[in-house]
Structure formats: structure tokens, C-alpha cells
Coordinates of C-alpha atoms in Angstrom, one line a residue:
X1 CA -76.7 -34.7 36.7
X2 CA -73.0 -33.5 36.7
X3 CA -71.6 -31.0 34.1
X4 CA -69.0 -32.5 31.7
X5 CA -66.3 -30.4 29.9
X6 CA -63.7 -31.4 27.3
X7 CA -60.5 -29.4 26.7
X8 CA -57.7 -29.7 24.1
X9 CA -54.2 -28.4 24.9
X10 CA -52.2 -26.6 22.2
X11 CA -48.6 -25.2 22.4
X12 CA -47.7 -22.1 20.3
X13 CA -44.0 -21.5 19.7
X14 CA -42.1 -18.3 20.6
X15 CA -42.3 -15.6 17.8
X16 CA -45.6 -17.1 16.7
X17 CA -49.3 -16.1 17.2
X18 CA -52.3 -18.5 17.0
X19 CA -55.7 -17.8 15.5
X20 CA -58.6 -19.3 17.5
X21 CA -62.0 -19.8 15.9
X22 CA -65.4 -20.7 17.5
X23 CA -67.9 -22.4 15.3
X24 CA -66.0 -21.1 12.2
X25 CA -65.7 -17.5 13.4
X26 CA -62.7 -15.7 14.5
X27 CA -62.7 -15.4 18.3
X28 CA -59.2 -14.4 19.4
X29 CA -55.4 -14.6 19.1
X30 CA -53.5 -17.1 21.1
X31 CA -50.3 -16.0 22.7
X32 CA -47.1 -18.2 22.6
X33 CA -47.1 -20.9 25.3
X34 CA -49.6 -23.4 26.6
X35 CA -53.2 -22.8 25.5
X36 CA -56.5 -24.6 26.2
X37 CA -59.3 -24.9 23.7
X38 CA -62.9 -26.3 24.3
X39 CA -64.0 -28.2 21.3
X40 CA -67.4 -28.9 22.9
X41 CA -68.0 -25.3 22.6
X42 CA -66.8 -25.1 19.1
X43 CA -63.5 -23.6 19.9
X44 CA -60.2 -24.8 18.1
X45 CA -56.8 -23.6 16.7
X46 CA -57.4 -22.5 13.3
X47 CA -53.8 -21.7 12.4
X48 CA -50.5 -20.4 13.6
X49 CA -48.6 -17.3 12.0
X50 CA -44.9 -16.7 12.5
X51 CA -44.0 -13.1 13.5
X52 CA -40.4 -13.5 12.5
X53 CA -39.0 -11.3 9.7
X54 CA -39.2 -12.8 6.2
X55 CA -37.2 -11.9 3.2
X56 CA -38.5 -11.9 -0.3
X57 CA -36.2 -11.4 -3.3
X58 CA -37.8 -9.7 -6.4
X59 CA -36.2 -9.4 -9.8
X60 CA -37.9 -6.7 -12.0
X61 CA -37.1 -6.0 -15.6
X62 CA -37.8 -2.4 -16.7
X63 CA -36.5 0.4 -19.0
X64 CA -34.8 3.7 -18.1
X65 CA -35.4 7.0 -19.4
X66 CA -32.5 6.7 -21.9
X67 CA -34.0 3.4 -23.3
X68 CA -31.7 1.0 -21.5
X69 CA -33.2 -2.2 -20.3
X70 CA -32.1 -3.2 -16.8
X71 CA -32.8 -5.8 -14.3
X72 CA -33.3 -4.6 -10.7
X73 CA -32.9 -7.2 -7.8
X74 CA -34.5 -6.0 -4.6
X75 CA -34.9 -7.6 -1.2
X76 CA -38.0 -6.9 0.8
X77 CA -38.0 -7.8 4.5
X78 CA -41.5 -8.1 6.0
X79 CA -43.2 -9.6 9.1
X80 CA -46.7 -10.1 10.5
X81 CA -47.9 -7.5 12.9
X82 CA -48.8 -9.4 16.0
X83 CA -51.8 -7.4 16.9
X84 CA -53.2 -7.7 13.5
X85 CA -52.4 -11.3 12.9
X86 CA -56.1 -12.0 12.2
X87 CA -56.0 -9.7 9.2
X88 CA -52.9 -11.3 7.8
X89 CA -54.5 -14.7 8.2
X90 CA -57.8 -14.0 6.6
X91 CA -57.2 -11.2 4.2
X92 CA -54.3 -12.4 2.1
X93 CA -54.0 -15.9 0.7
X94 CA -50.5 -15.3 -0.8
X95 CA -48.8 -12.3 0.7
X96 CA -45.6 -12.8 -1.3
X97 CA -47.4 -12.4 -4.6
X98 CA -49.2 -9.3 -3.3
X99 CA -45.9 -7.7 -2.2
X100 CA -44.2 -8.7 -5.5
X101 CA -47.0 -7.1 -7.5
X102 CA -46.7 -3.8 -5.7
X103 CA -43.0 -3.7 -6.0
X104 CA -43.3 -4.2 -9.8
X105 CA -45.8 -1.4 -10.1
X106 CA -43.8 1.2 -8.0
X107 CA -40.4 0.4 -9.6
X108 CA -41.7 0.4 -13.2
X109 CA -43.4 3.9 -12.3
X110 CA -40.2 5.3 -10.9
X111 CA -37.3 4.0 -13.0
X112 CA -38.6 5.2 -16.5
X113 CA -38.2 8.8 -15.1
X114 CA -34.4 8.3 -14.7
X115 CA -31.4 7.8 -16.8
X116 CA -29.1 4.8 -16.2
X117 CA -26.7 7.0 -14.4
X118 CA -29.4 8.6 -12.2
X119 CA -30.6 5.1 -11.3
X120 CA -27.3 4.0 -10.1
X121 CA -26.9 7.3 -8.2
X122 CA -30.5 7.4 -6.7
X123 CA -31.3 3.7 -6.2
X124 CA -31.9 4.5 -2.5
X125 CA -34.6 7.0 -3.4
X126 CA -36.3 4.2 -5.5
X127 CA -36.1 1.8 -2.5
X128 CA -37.6 4.5 -0.3
X129 CA -40.5 5.1 -2.7
X130 CA -41.3 1.3 -2.8
X131 CA -41.1 1.1 1.0
X132 CA -43.5 4.1 1.5
X133 CA -46.1 2.5 -0.9
X134 CA -45.8 -0.9 0.4
X135 CA -46.0 0.0 4.1
X136 CA -49.1 2.0 3.3
X137 CA -50.9 -0.9 1.5
X138 CA -49.6 -3.9 3.4
X139 CA -50.4 -2.5 6.9
X140 CA -54.0 -2.8 6.0
X141 CA -53.5 -6.6 5.5
X142 CA -51.7 -7.0 8.9
X143 CA -48.1 -6.9 7.4
X144 CA -45.2 -4.5 8.3
X145 CA -42.5 -3.8 5.7
X146 CA -39.2 -3.5 7.7
X147 CA -36.6 -2.8 4.9
X148 CA -36.2 -2.7 1.2
X149 CA -32.8 -3.0 -0.3
X150 CA -31.8 -2.5 -4.0
X151 CA -29.4 -5.4 -4.1
X152 CA -28.2 -5.0 -7.7
X153 CA -28.8 -3.1 -11.0
X154 CA -27.9 -5.2 -14.0
X155 CA -27.9 -3.4 -17.5
X156 CA -28.0 -5.3 -20.6
X157 CA -24.6 -7.0 -21.4
X158 CA -23.9 -4.8 -24.5
X159 CA -24.6 -1.7 -22.4
X160 CA -22.2 -2.9 -19.7
X161 CA -19.5 -3.4 -22.2
X162 CA -20.2 0.0 -23.7
X163 CA -20.0 1.6 -20.2
X164 CA -16.7 -0.2 -19.5
X165 CA -15.3 1.0 -22.8
X166 CA -16.3 4.5 -22.0
X167 CA -14.8 4.3 -18.5
X168 CA -11.6 2.9 -20.0
X169 CA -11.4 5.6 -22.7
X170 CA -11.9 8.3 -20.1
X171 CA -9.1 6.8 -18.0
X172 CA -6.8 6.6 -20.9
X173 CA -7.5 10.1 -21.8
X174 CA -6.8 11.2 -18.3
X175 CA -3.6 9.1 -18.3
X176 CA -2.7 10.8 -21.7
X177 CA -3.1 14.3 -20.0
X178 CA -1.0 13.4 -17.1
X179 CA 1.6 11.9 -19.4
X180 CA 1.7 14.9 -21.5
X181 CA 2.2 17.1 -18.5
X182 CA 5.0 15.0 -17.3
X183 CA 6.7 15.0 -20.7
X184 CA 6.2 18.8 -20.8
X185 CA 7.9 19.1 -17.4
X186 CA 10.8 16.8 -18.5
X187 CA 11.2 18.9 -21.6
X188 CA 11.3 22.1 -19.7
X189 CA 13.8 20.7 -17.1
X190 CA 15.9 19.3 -19.9
X191 CA 15.9 22.7 -21.7
X192 CA 16.8 24.4 -18.3
X193 CA 19.6 21.9 -17.9
X194 CA 21.0 22.4 -21.3
X195 CA 20.8 26.2 -21.0
X196 CA 22.6 26.0 -17.6
X197 CA 25.1 23.6 -19.1
X198 CA 25.7 25.8 -22.0
X199 CA 26.1 28.8 -19.8
X200 CA 28.6 27.1 -17.5
X201 CA 30.4 25.8 -20.6
X202 CA 30.6 29.4 -21.9
X203 CA 31.9 30.6 -18.6
X204 CA 34.4 27.8 -18.6
X205 CA 35.6 28.6 -22.2
X206 CA 35.8 32.3 -21.3
X207 CA 37.9 31.5 -18.2
X208 CA 40.1 29.3 -20.3
X209 CA 40.7 31.8 -23.0
X210 CA 41.4 34.4 -20.2
X211 CA 43.9 32.0 -18.5
X212 CA 45.5 31.3 -22.0
X213 CA 45.8 35.1 -22.7
X214 CA 47.2 35.8 -19.3
X215 CA 49.7 32.9 -19.8
X216 CA 50.7 34.1 -23.2
X217 CA 51.2 37.7 -21.9
X218 CA 53.3 36.5 -19.0
X219 CA 55.3 34.1 -21.2
X220 CA 56.2 36.9 -23.7
X221 CA 57.2 39.2 -21.0
X222 CA 59.3 36.6 -19.2
X223 CA 60.9 35.5 -22.4
X224 CA 61.7 39.0 -23.7
X225 CA 63.3 40.0 -20.3
X226 CA 65.3 36.8 -20.0
X227 CA 66.4 36.3 -23.5
X228 CA 68.4 39.3 -24.9
X229 CA 67.5 40.3 -28.5
X230 CA 64.2 38.3 -28.5
X231 CA 61.4 40.3 -29.9
X232 CA 57.7 39.7 -29.3
X233 CA 57.3 38.3 -32.9
X234 CA 60.0 35.6 -32.0
X235 CA 58.0 34.7 -28.8
X236 CA 54.8 34.5 -30.7
X237 CA 56.3 32.2 -33.4
X238 CA 57.7 30.0 -30.7
X239 CA 54.5 29.8 -28.9
X240 CA 52.5 29.0 -32.0
X241 CA 54.9 26.2 -33.0
X242 CA 54.7 24.7 -29.4
X243 CA 50.8 24.8 -29.6
X244 CA 51.1 23.2 -33.2
X245 CA 53.1 20.2 -31.8
X246 CA 50.9 19.9 -28.8
X247 CA 47.8 19.6 -31.1
X248 CA 49.6 17.0 -33.2
X249 CA 50.5 15.1 -30.1
X250 CA 46.9 15.1 -28.7
X251 CA 45.5 14.0 -32.1
X252 CA 48.0 11.2 -32.1
X253 CA 47.1 10.0 -28.5
X254 CA 43.4 9.9 -29.3
X255 CA 42.3 6.7 -31.2
X256 CA 38.7 7.9 -31.6
X257 CA 39.4 11.1 -33.6
X258 CA 38.9 11.2 -37.4
X259 CA 41.3 13.9 -38.7
X260 CA 41.9 14.9 -42.3
X261 CA 45.4 16.4 -42.9
X262 CA 45.9 19.0 -45.6
X263 CA 49.4 19.9 -46.9
X264 CA 51.1 21.7 -44.1
X265 CA 54.4 22.1 -42.4
X266 CA 56.0 23.9 -39.5
X267 CA 56.8 26.7 -42.1
X268 CA 53.2 27.5 -42.4
X269 CA 53.1 28.6 -38.7
X270 CA 55.0 31.7 -39.8
X271 CA 52.4 32.4 -42.4
X272 CA 49.6 32.0 -39.9
X273 CA 51.5 34.4 -37.6
X274 CA 51.9 36.9 -40.3
X275 CA 48.1 36.8 -41.0
X276 CA 47.4 37.3 -37.4
X277 CA 49.7 40.2 -37.1
X278 CA 48.6 41.8 -40.3
X279 CA 45.0 41.5 -39.2
X280 CA 45.7 43.2 -35.9
X281 CA 47.7 46.0 -37.7
X282 CA 44.9 46.6 -40.2
X283 CA 42.3 46.7 -37.4
X284 CA 44.5 49.2 -35.5
X285 CA 45.0 51.4 -38.7
X286 CA 41.3 51.4 -39.3
X287 CA 40.6 52.5 -35.7
X288 CA 43.1 55.3 -36.0
X289 CA 41.6 56.5 -39.3
X290 CA 38.2 56.8 -37.8
X291 CA 39.4 58.6 -34.9
X292 CA 41.2 61.2 -37.1
X293 CA 38.0 61.7 -39.2
X294 CA 36.1 62.7 -36.2

């Protein structure tokens, strides 16, 4: 009597692993490629698991230490450990729910210890804590946690508006400080420029007066030497009259001047000259008197 055997052929895709059972019990793992199964001996392919990396997005709502409610969006990347595929197949019916539960537990234990600012600054530390806890637990079930990313931290809308207003106020304050410093520099530079202009103007006036004095002295000497019988008084009267008419001429040539004339005439020039000479003589007499007293 000959022996009869019956085989079934199964093909398992790359990046996958098959779970083979015999009479309802786990027997072995089937590698990718062509596999033969003997149904007469109770052997069959119970299931196929992918060993590719899967991504699970989890949104968690929790509260920070400063009583701000936030939503944290995290992305968990996990995969089946090929050598422990039987644990992944038999131990967990829904691995995503299990991962999500552990993420909720760890995040809600870590975040309430931080303020909102600390959460933004230390989100990588939170992700690291979640990764360590998940890796320790899920490896027992045949899963490996590859990466955990804290994709986004979303505070309550009112808190976001308040944070934006605080940021805007700080920037406006900083801008005001810079503007004040700039205005201060402008004022200092303006004052320095005005002081320099006044100094140069004073130097110019002093030089102008010196030039006028030198010119008057030279004119008096020349006039006295060239015109016989002319005294210094006559020369001063002539110069004063000349300056008087030059001033009248300048006032007449300028259309923008507003000038109020009081009763006057060329004869008043003599009076002005007398007043100047009397003042000089009185000053000279006072000086001589003080010297004699000493």
C-alpha cells in the first residue's frame, strides 16, 4: 500500500512573516518566499504579519503646571520584531489601542510637571520618556518602537492670543528702547552740531569785527595823511555816515525785512559819534583815576 501526501503552497511577500500552526498550535514562522504546508498533518498558514514600519498619530489633551490646557499631537513609528512575530500575532489583538493607551499615560504624567514654556522647550524630553516607556512594554508583545515625534503643541486659542499679545508687547517695548536710543543720539549730535555752528559763528563774527577794526584804523590813518587838516573825529563821522547809508541801502534791497523806522536823520550820526567818544573818554578817565588811587 503506497503512502499518500498532500501539500499546499503559500507565497509570503517580502517584508512579511507568516505564522504557521499545526492542529491549532503555533509551530513555526514562515520566511518570505514560497512555502509548503501539509494540511493532512494539520499544518496551515494561520496569518501573515508585515514587518514594515507603521505610523500612528495620537492626539492627547492635557494640562500644564500653570493650568493651561494643550493638545499634543505625537507620531509613533513602530514595527513587528521579525523574530518575535508570534508574540505580536497572539498577544495583542489591537496593538494601536495599546500603544495609544501607554502614550496617554506617559504624556499625562510628564506634562503636568511643566509650565507651558517649559513644554515647548523640552518637548524632546517628553518624547524620550514616552519612547523609553513604550519600548520597554511593547517589546514584550513583539513590537519595536522606532521613533516618537512631538509633531505639534496646540494651546487653547485664548492662550495663543495672549502669548501673541505678550510677544507683540515685548517687541514694541524693545522697539521703543531702540527708538529712544536713536532719538538720544540724534539729539546729542544735533546739540554738538549747534555748538560747533555757534562756535564757528562766533569765530566768524570775531574775525569780521577784527577785520572791520583793522579796516577802520587803516582808513583813518590813510585819510589823515592824505587830507590835510582832517582830524580823527572828521574821519569817524564820515565812516559812520557811510555805514548809515550802506545800512539803509541793504534794508531797501531786501524785500523780506520788516523794519520800523523811528525819527532820525543824518544829523543824528553826529550825536551817536559824540556819545561813543564821550563813553570812551569817561572810560579812560575812570581808568586813570583808579591808577592814581593805587
